[in-house]
Steps between C-alpha positions, in 0.01 A plus 500: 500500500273590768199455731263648332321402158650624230262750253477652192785258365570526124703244295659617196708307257601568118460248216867457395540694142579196341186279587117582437236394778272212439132636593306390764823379654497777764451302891494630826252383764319838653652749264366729257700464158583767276671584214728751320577576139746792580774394678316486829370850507118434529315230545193290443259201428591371151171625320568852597879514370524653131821531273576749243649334190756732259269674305348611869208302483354321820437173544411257811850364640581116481651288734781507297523892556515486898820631650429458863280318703353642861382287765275680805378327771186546597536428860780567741772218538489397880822481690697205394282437192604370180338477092675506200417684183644394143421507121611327194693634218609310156846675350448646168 
């Protein structure tokens, strides 16, 4: 709450353990979304995330691999201002 836009705002939310994300479902209107395979330690655009299998091997991370999904807006929310975010998920 304020007067003044709010910046640098950062939306983070987990896909529950139980459900994998269906790709390309990620939404949200003036917001840069990104991606994390490690619990929500780092982050990034889905062709740069990598996995290491059990034999310690990498390969490039699924959809079905993503633990957490980041939303950053790319402009400051004005006072008052309202958007929504959301993604889809199908339960395993």
């Amino acid at each position: 709450a304020g007067t003044q836009p709010a910046s640098n705002v950062t939306i983070m939310n987990p896909v529950p353990e139980h459900m994998a994300y269906t790709d390309k479902s990620a939404e949200g209107k003036g917001a840069r979304i990104e991606y994390s395979v490690d619990g929500g330690r780092t982050y990034g655009s889905p062709a740069k995330l990598t996995i290491k299998d059990n034999q310690g091997r990498t390969r490039p991370a699924s959809p079905k691999d993503y633990t957490h999904i980041r939303w950053v807006l790319t402009a400051p929310l004005a006072p008052g201002g309202t958007g929504s975010v959301s993604f889809k998920a199908q339960l395993k």
